[in-house]
CSV table of C-alpha atoms and ligand atoms in Angstrom, one decimal:
chain,number,residue,atom,x,y,z
A,1,MET,CA,-73.5,40.8,-33.4
A,2,THR,CA,-76.3,39.2,-31.6
A,3,GLU,CA,-78.7,41.3,-29.6
A,4,GLN,CA,-78.1,41.5,-25.8
A,5,PRO,CA,-80.5,39.2,-24.0
A,6,VAL,CA,-83.1,41.0,-21.9
A,7,LEU,CA,-82.7,38.2,-19.4
A,8,ALA,CA,-79.7,36.0,-18.8
A,9,VAL,CA,-79.4,33.4,-16.1
A,10,GLU,CA,-76.1,31.8,-15.3
A,11,GLY,CA,-75.6,28.8,-13.1
A,12,LEU,CA,-78.6,29.5,-10.9
A,13,ARG,CA,-78.8,27.4,-7.8
A,14,LYS,CA,-81.0,27.4,-4.8
A,15,THR,CA,-80.7,25.1,-1.9
A,16,PHE,CA,-83.2,24.6,1.0
A,17,GLY,CA,-81.3,22.8,3.7
A,18,ASP,CA,-79.3,20.2,1.9
A,19,HIS,CA,-81.9,19.9,-0.9
A,20,ALA,CA,-81.0,21.6,-4.2
A,21,ALA,CA,-84.4,22.9,-5.5
A,22,VAL,CA,-82.6,24.5,-8.5
A,23,ASP,CA,-79.2,23.2,-9.5
A,24,GLY,CA,-77.1,25.0,-12.1
A,25,VAL,CA,-79.8,26.4,-14.4
A,26,SER,CA,-78.7,28.7,-17.3
A,27,PHE,CA,-80.7,30.3,-20.1
A,28,THR,CA,-81.2,33.6,-22.0
A,29,VAL,CA,-84.3,35.3,-23.3
A,30,PRO,CA,-83.9,37.8,-26.2
A,31,PRO,CA,-85.9,41.1,-26.1
A,32,GLY,CA,-89.5,40.3,-26.8
A,33,GLY,CA,-88.7,36.6,-26.7
A,34,SER,CA,-90.6,33.9,-24.9
A,35,LEU,CA,-89.2,31.0,-22.9
A,36,ALA,CA,-91.3,28.3,-21.4
A,37,ILE,CA,-90.0,26.5,-18.3
A,38,VAL,CA,-91.6,23.2,-18.0
A,39,GLY,CA,-91.2,20.2,-15.7
A,40,GLU,CA,-93.3,18.1,-13.3
A,41,SER,CA,-94.3,19.2,-9.9
A,42,GLY,CA,-91.4,19.9,-7.6
A,43,SER,CA,-88.9,20.2,-10.5
A,44,GLY,CA,-87.9,23.8,-9.4
A,45,LYS,CA,-90.0,25.9,-11.7
A,46,THR,CA,-91.5,28.3,-9.1
A,47,THR,CA,-88.2,28.5,-7.2
A,48,THR,CA,-86.5,29.6,-10.5
A,49,ALA,CA,-89.3,32.1,-11.2
A,50,ARG,CA,-89.0,33.6,-7.8
A,51,MET,CA,-85.3,34.1,-8.2
A,52,LEU,CA,-85.9,35.9,-11.5
A,53,VAL,CA,-88.1,38.5,-9.8
A,54,GLY,CA,-86.0,38.7,-6.7
A,55,LEU,CA,-88.5,37.1,-4.3
A,56,GLU,CA,-85.8,34.5,-3.5
A,57,ARG,CA,-82.0,34.9,-3.2
A,58,PRO,CA,-80.0,32.5,-5.3
A,59,SER,CA,-77.5,30.3,-3.4
A,60,ALA,CA,-75.3,30.6,-6.4
A,61,GLY,CA,-75.4,32.0,-9.9
A,62,ARG,CA,-76.5,35.2,-11.5
A,63,VAL,CA,-79.6,36.8,-12.9
A,64,LEU,CA,-78.8,39.6,-15.4
A,65,VAL,CA,-81.4,42.0,-16.8
A,66,CYS,CA,-80.2,43.8,-19.9
A,67,GLY,CA,-76.7,42.9,-18.9
A,68,THR,CA,-76.9,44.2,-15.3
A,69,ASP,CA,-76.5,41.8,-12.4
A,70,ARG,CA,-79.4,41.9,-10.1
A,71,THR,CA,-78.5,39.1,-7.8
A,72,SER,CA,-77.1,41.3,-5.1
A,73,PRO,CA,-79.6,43.2,-2.9
A,74,PRO,CA,-80.7,46.6,-4.3
A,75,ARG,CA,-79.4,49.7,-2.7
A,76,GLY,CA,-82.2,52.0,-1.6
A,77,ARG,CA,-85.7,52.6,-2.6
A,78,ARG,CA,-85.0,54.0,-6.1
A,79,SER,CA,-83.0,51.0,-7.1
A,80,ARG,CA,-85.5,48.6,-5.6
A,81,LEU,CA,-88.3,50.3,-7.5
A,82,ALA,CA,-86.3,50.3,-10.7
A,83,ARG,CA,-85.7,46.6,-10.4
A,84,ALA,CA,-89.3,45.8,-9.6
A,85,ARG,CA,-90.2,47.5,-12.8
A,86,ASP,CA,-87.9,45.5,-15.0
A,87,VAL,CA,-89.3,42.1,-14.2
A,88,GLN,CA,-92.9,41.5,-13.1
A,89,MET,CA,-94.6,38.3,-12.1
A,90,VAL,CA,-98.1,37.0,-12.4
A,91,PHE,CA,-99.1,34.1,-10.2
A,92,GLN,CA,-101.4,31.2,-10.5
A,93,ASP,CA,-103.9,32.7,-8.2
A,94,PRO,CA,-104.1,36.5,-8.6
A,95,TYR,CA,-106.7,36.6,-5.8
A,96,LEU,CA,-103.9,36.4,-3.3
A,97,SER,CA,-102.2,39.5,-4.6
A,98,LEU,CA,-105.4,41.6,-4.9
A,99,ASP,CA,-106.7,43.5,-2.0
A,100,PRO,CA,-110.4,42.4,-1.5
A,101,ARG,CA,-111.4,45.9,-0.5
A,102,VAL,CA,-110.0,47.7,-3.6
A,103,THR,CA,-111.8,47.9,-6.9
A,104,VAL,CA,-110.2,46.7,-10.1
A,105,ALA,CA,-109.7,50.4,-11.1
A,106,GLY,CA,-107.9,51.1,-7.8
A,107,ALA,CA,-105.8,47.9,-8.1
A,108,VAL,CA,-104.5,49.1,-11.5
A,109,GLU,CA,-103.9,52.6,-10.3
A,110,GLU,CA,-101.7,51.4,-7.4
A,111,PRO,CA,-98.6,50.5,-9.4
A,112,LEU,CA,-99.0,53.7,-11.5
A,113,ARG,CA,-99.0,55.8,-8.3
A,114,LEU,CA,-96.0,53.9,-6.9
A,115,HIS,CA,-93.8,54.1,-10.0
A,116,PHE,CA,-94.9,57.2,-12.0
A,117,ASP,CA,-95.4,60.8,-11.2
A,118,LEU,CA,-98.7,61.3,-13.0
A,119,ASP,CA,-101.5,63.7,-12.3
A,120,GLN,CA,-104.9,62.2,-11.7
A,121,ALA,CA,-106.2,62.7,-15.2
A,122,ALA,CA,-103.1,61.1,-16.8
A,123,ARG,CA,-103.2,58.3,-14.3
A,124,HIS,CA,-106.9,57.6,-15.0
A,125,ALA,CA,-106.3,57.7,-18.7
A,126,ARG,CA,-103.4,55.2,-18.4
A,127,ARG,CA,-105.5,53.0,-16.1
A,128,ASP,CA,-108.3,52.9,-18.7
A,129,GLU,CA,-105.9,52.1,-21.5
A,130,LEU,CA,-104.4,49.2,-19.5
A,131,LEU,CA,-107.9,47.8,-18.6
A,132,ASP,CA,-108.8,48.1,-22.3
A,133,ARG,CA,-105.7,46.3,-23.3
A,134,VAL,CA,-106.5,43.3,-21.2
A,135,GLY,CA,-110.1,43.3,-22.2
A,136,LEU,CA,-111.8,44.7,-19.1
A,137,GLY,CA,-114.6,47.3,-19.3
A,138,GLU,CA,-116.1,49.9,-17.1
A,139,ARG,CA,-118.3,47.4,-15.3
A,140,GLU,CA,-115.3,45.3,-14.2
A,141,ALA,CA,-113.3,48.4,-13.4
A,142,ALA,CA,-115.9,49.3,-10.7
A,143,ALA,CA,-116.1,45.8,-9.3
A,144,LEU,CA,-114.3,44.3,-6.3
A,145,PRO,CA,-112.1,41.3,-6.9
A,146,ARG,CA,-114.6,38.8,-5.5
A,147,ARG,CA,-117.1,39.8,-8.1
A,148,LEU,CA,-114.8,38.7,-10.9
A,149,SER,CA,-114.3,35.3,-12.5
A,150,GLY,CA,-110.9,33.6,-12.4
A,151,GLY,CA,-110.1,34.7,-16.0
A,152,GLN,CA,-111.1,38.3,-15.2
A,153,ARG,CA,-108.9,38.3,-12.1
A,154,GLN,CA,-106.0,37.1,-14.2
A,155,ARG,CA,-106.6,40.0,-16.6
A,156,VAL,CA,-106.4,42.4,-13.7
A,157,ALA,CA,-103.1,40.8,-12.6
A,158,LEU,CA,-101.8,41.3,-16.1
A,159,ALA,CA,-102.9,44.9,-16.2
A,160,ARG,CA,-101.1,45.6,-12.9
A,161,ALA,CA,-98.0,43.9,-14.1
A,162,LEU,CA,-98.0,45.7,-17.4
A,163,ALA,CA,-98.6,49.0,-15.7
A,164,VAL,CA,-95.0,49.4,-14.9
A,165,GLU,CA,-93.9,48.7,-18.5
A,166,PRO,CA,-91.7,45.7,-17.6
A,167,LYS,CA,-89.1,44.2,-19.9
A,168,VAL,CA,-89.9,40.7,-18.7
A,169,LEU,CA,-93.1,39.2,-17.5
A,170,VAL,CA,-92.8,36.0,-15.5
A,171,LEU,CA,-96.0,34.0,-15.5
A,172,ASP,CA,-96.0,31.1,-13.0
A,173,GLU,CA,-98.8,28.7,-13.9
A,174,ALA,CA,-100.8,31.8,-14.8
A,175,THR,CA,-103.4,29.9,-16.8
A,176,SER,CA,-103.3,26.6,-14.9
A,177,ALA,CA,-106.3,27.3,-12.6
A,178,LEU,CA,-108.6,28.4,-15.4
A,179,ASP,CA,-111.0,26.2,-17.3
A,180,VAL,CA,-109.9,25.3,-20.8
A,181,SER,CA,-112.0,27.8,-22.7
A,182,ILE,CA,-110.9,30.7,-20.5
A,183,GLN,CA,-107.3,29.4,-20.7
A,184,ALA,CA,-107.5,29.7,-24.4
A,185,GLN,CA,-108.7,33.3,-24.1
A,186,ILE,CA,-105.8,34.2,-21.8
A,187,VAL,CA,-103.2,32.5,-24.0
A,188,GLU,CA,-104.6,34.5,-26.9
A,189,LEU,CA,-104.4,37.7,-24.8
A,190,LEU,CA,-100.8,36.9,-23.9
A,191,ARG,CA,-99.9,36.4,-27.6
A,192,GLU,CA,-101.5,39.8,-28.4
A,193,LEU,CA,-99.7,41.5,-25.6
A,194,ARG,CA,-96.4,40.1,-26.6
A,195,ALA,CA,-96.9,41.2,-30.2
A,196,THR,CA,-98.0,44.7,-29.4
A,197,LEU,CA,-95.9,45.6,-26.4
A,198,GLY,CA,-92.7,43.7,-27.2
A,199,VAL,CA,-92.5,42.5,-23.5
A,200,ALA,CA,-90.5,39.2,-23.1
A,201,PHE,CA,-92.2,36.3,-21.3
A,202,VAL,CA,-91.0,33.5,-19.1
A,203,PHE,CA,-93.9,31.2,-19.1
A,204,VAL,CA,-93.7,28.6,-16.3
A,205,SER,CA,-96.0,25.7,-16.7
A,206,HIS,CA,-96.3,22.0,-16.0
A,207,ASP,CA,-98.5,21.8,-19.1
A,208,LEU,CA,-96.5,21.0,-22.3
A,209,SER,CA,-99.6,21.2,-24.5
A,210,LEU,CA,-99.6,25.0,-24.0
A,211,VAL,CA,-96.0,25.6,-24.7
A,212,ARG,CA,-96.2,25.6,-28.5
A,213,HIS,CA,-98.8,28.4,-28.3
A,214,VAL,CA,-96.9,30.7,-26.0
A,215,ALA,CA,-93.2,30.2,-26.3
A,216,ASP,CA,-90.4,30.3,-28.9
A,217,ASP,CA,-88.0,28.4,-26.7
A,218,VAL,CA,-88.4,25.8,-24.0
A,219,LEU,CA,-86.3,24.7,-21.0
A,220,VAL,CA,-87.2,21.3,-19.4
A,221,LEU,CA,-86.4,21.0,-15.7
A,222,ARG,CA,-86.1,17.8,-13.8
A,223,ARG,CA,-85.2,17.8,-10.2
A,224,GLY,CA,-83.8,21.3,-10.4
A,225,ARG,CA,-81.6,20.6,-13.5
A,226,ALA,CA,-82.2,21.5,-17.1
A,227,VAL,CA,-82.3,18.2,-19.0
A,228,GLU,CA,-83.2,19.7,-22.4
A,229,SER,CA,-83.7,23.1,-24.1
A,230,GLY,CA,-84.2,24.5,-27.5
A,231,ARG,CA,-86.7,25.9,-29.9
A,232,ALA,CA,-90.2,24.9,-28.6
A,233,ALA,CA,-91.3,23.5,-32.0
A,234,ALA,CA,-88.2,21.4,-32.4
A,235,VAL,CA,-88.2,20.0,-28.8
A,236,LEU,CA,-91.9,19.2,-28.9
A,237,ALA,CA,-91.6,17.6,-32.3
A,238,ALA,CA,-88.5,15.5,-31.5
A,239,PRO,CA,-87.7,15.4,-27.8
A,240,GLU,CA,-84.3,14.0,-27.1
A,241,HIS,CA,-84.5,13.3,-23.4
A,242,PRO,CA,-86.7,10.5,-22.1
A,243,TYR,CA,-88.0,12.8,-19.4
A,244,THR,CA,-89.2,15.3,-22.0
A,245,ARG,CA,-90.8,12.4,-24.0
A,246,LEU,CA,-92.6,11.3,-20.8
A,247,LEU,CA,-93.9,14.8,-20.2
A,248,LEU,CA,-95.2,14.9,-23.7
A,249,ASP,CA,-96.8,11.5,-23.5
A,250,SER,CA,-98.5,12.6,-20.2
A,251,VAL,CA,-100.6,15.2,-22.0
A,252,PRO,CA,-104.1,13.7,-22.2
A,253,ARG,CA,-105.2,13.1,-25.8
A,254,ARG,CA,-106.6,10.4,-28.0
A,255,GLY,CA,-105.0,7.0,-27.1
A,256,TRP,CA,-103.7,8.4,-23.8
A,257,ASP,CA,-102.7,5.6,-21.5
A,258,PRO,CA,-102.1,6.5,-17.9
A,259,ALA,CA,-100.9,3.0,-16.9
A,260,ARG,CA,-98.2,3.0,-19.6
A,261,ILE,CA,-97.1,6.5,-18.6
A,262,ALA,CA,-96.9,5.5,-14.9
A,263,ALA,CA,-94.7,2.5,-15.9
A,264,ASP,CA,-92.4,4.7,-18.1
A,265,ARG,CA,-92.2,7.1,-15.2
A,266,ARG,CA,-91.0,4.3,-12.8
A,267,ALA,CA,-88.5,3.1,-15.4
A,268,LEU,CA,-87.0,6.6,-15.7
A,269,ALA,CA,-86.6,7.1,-11.9
B,1,LIG,N1,-89.4,27.7,0.8
B,1,LIG,C1,-89.0,26.4,0.6
B,1,LIG,N2,-88.5,25.7,1.6
B,1,LIG,C2,-88.1,24.4,1.5
B,1,LIG,N3,-88.2,23.7,0.3
B,1,LIG,C3,-88.8,24.4,-0.7
B,1,LIG,C4,-89.2,25.7,-0.6
B,1,LIG,N4,-89.7,26.1,-1.8
B,1,LIG,C5,-89.6,25.0,-2.6
B,1,LIG,N5,-89.1,24.0,-2.0
B,1,LIG,C6,-88.8,22.7,-2.6
B,1,LIG,O1,-88.1,22.9,-3.8
B,1,LIG,C7,-88.5,21.9,-4.8
B,1,LIG,C8,-88.9,22.7,-6.0
B,1,LIG,O2,-90.2,23.4,-5.7
B,1,LIG,P1,-90.9,24.3,-6.7
B,1,LIG,O3,-92.0,24.9,-6.0
B,1,LIG,O4,-89.9,25.2,-7.3
B,1,LIG,O5,-91.4,23.3,-7.8
B,1,LIG,P2,-92.4,23.5,-9.0
B,1,LIG,O6,-91.7,23.0,-10.2
B,1,LIG,O7,-92.8,24.9,-9.1
B,1,LIG,O8,-93.6,22.5,-8.7
B,1,LIG,P3,-95.2,22.7,-9.0
B,1,LIG,O9,-95.4,22.3,-10.4
B,1,LIG,O10,-95.9,21.8,-8.1
B,1,LIG,O11,-95.6,24.1,-8.8
B,1,LIG,C9,-89.5,21.1,-4.1
B,1,LIG,O12,-88.9,19.9,-3.6
B,1,LIG,C10,-90.0,21.9,-2.9
B,1,LIG,O13,-90.5,21.1,-1.9
B,2,LIG,MG1,-94.7,25.8,-9.0
């Protein structure tokens, strides 16, 4: 018997007016697994991510967390809180979700206060443990968000998301705004967190070069539809769909030829 997926998505669809932003997307993520959702700008990645965490209502299809359908609206505060705990999201720009007046320490305590009944000493201990896990020390803990670098802010966002012990962490372009050396540090942190905490990842990115480092599986979206999926290593080594090949060719590297990529892109459309 195969293990029940921690996340299962069936025929997910979202329309805005008469435009289908996401159109019949299905996938599963095993416990502790990692799926990368890739595709170019406008392919429906963020819309998919937002439906996973309940920020967007699907027009059709289902999202199941540990076998439980969470597409219908939650009943009451308890159920809403329980759902919020299961699937957490980290955005490209954590600055937007951090209160500029609250210190890092306070920002990490907030979800602990909301979701757990801890006394102050226990809450502080848990806060410090979380900060330590994401590589932030006492100096950062006392700082306001504007005093932090982009990489440090992303670490705070991770600590806040992990505070509620989610089963799935959805990361939407979570490293895309960081410079490459900081990006590498955050990718390494994500690998560590996955290995030690067993939390499953849905890693949304337009950047195929990152996928092999963060994901076991990959799903390629084009205009809201999945055109290819499979083990990340296999898909990256031998992409079957011309669109996947185009995405791979588009990653800058030695011999990179923007003119040829643009021509291939026109041929595909
Ligand atoms: N709230 C909305 N109202 C109307 N259209 C929307 C809305 N959100 C997204 N769309 C449209 O849905 C499509 C998919 O958008 P989405 O943000 O999911 O793409 P994406 O793959 O995340 O792109 P990017 O890589 O640029 O972040 C786009 O055509 C977008 O314009
Ligand atoms: Mg997006």
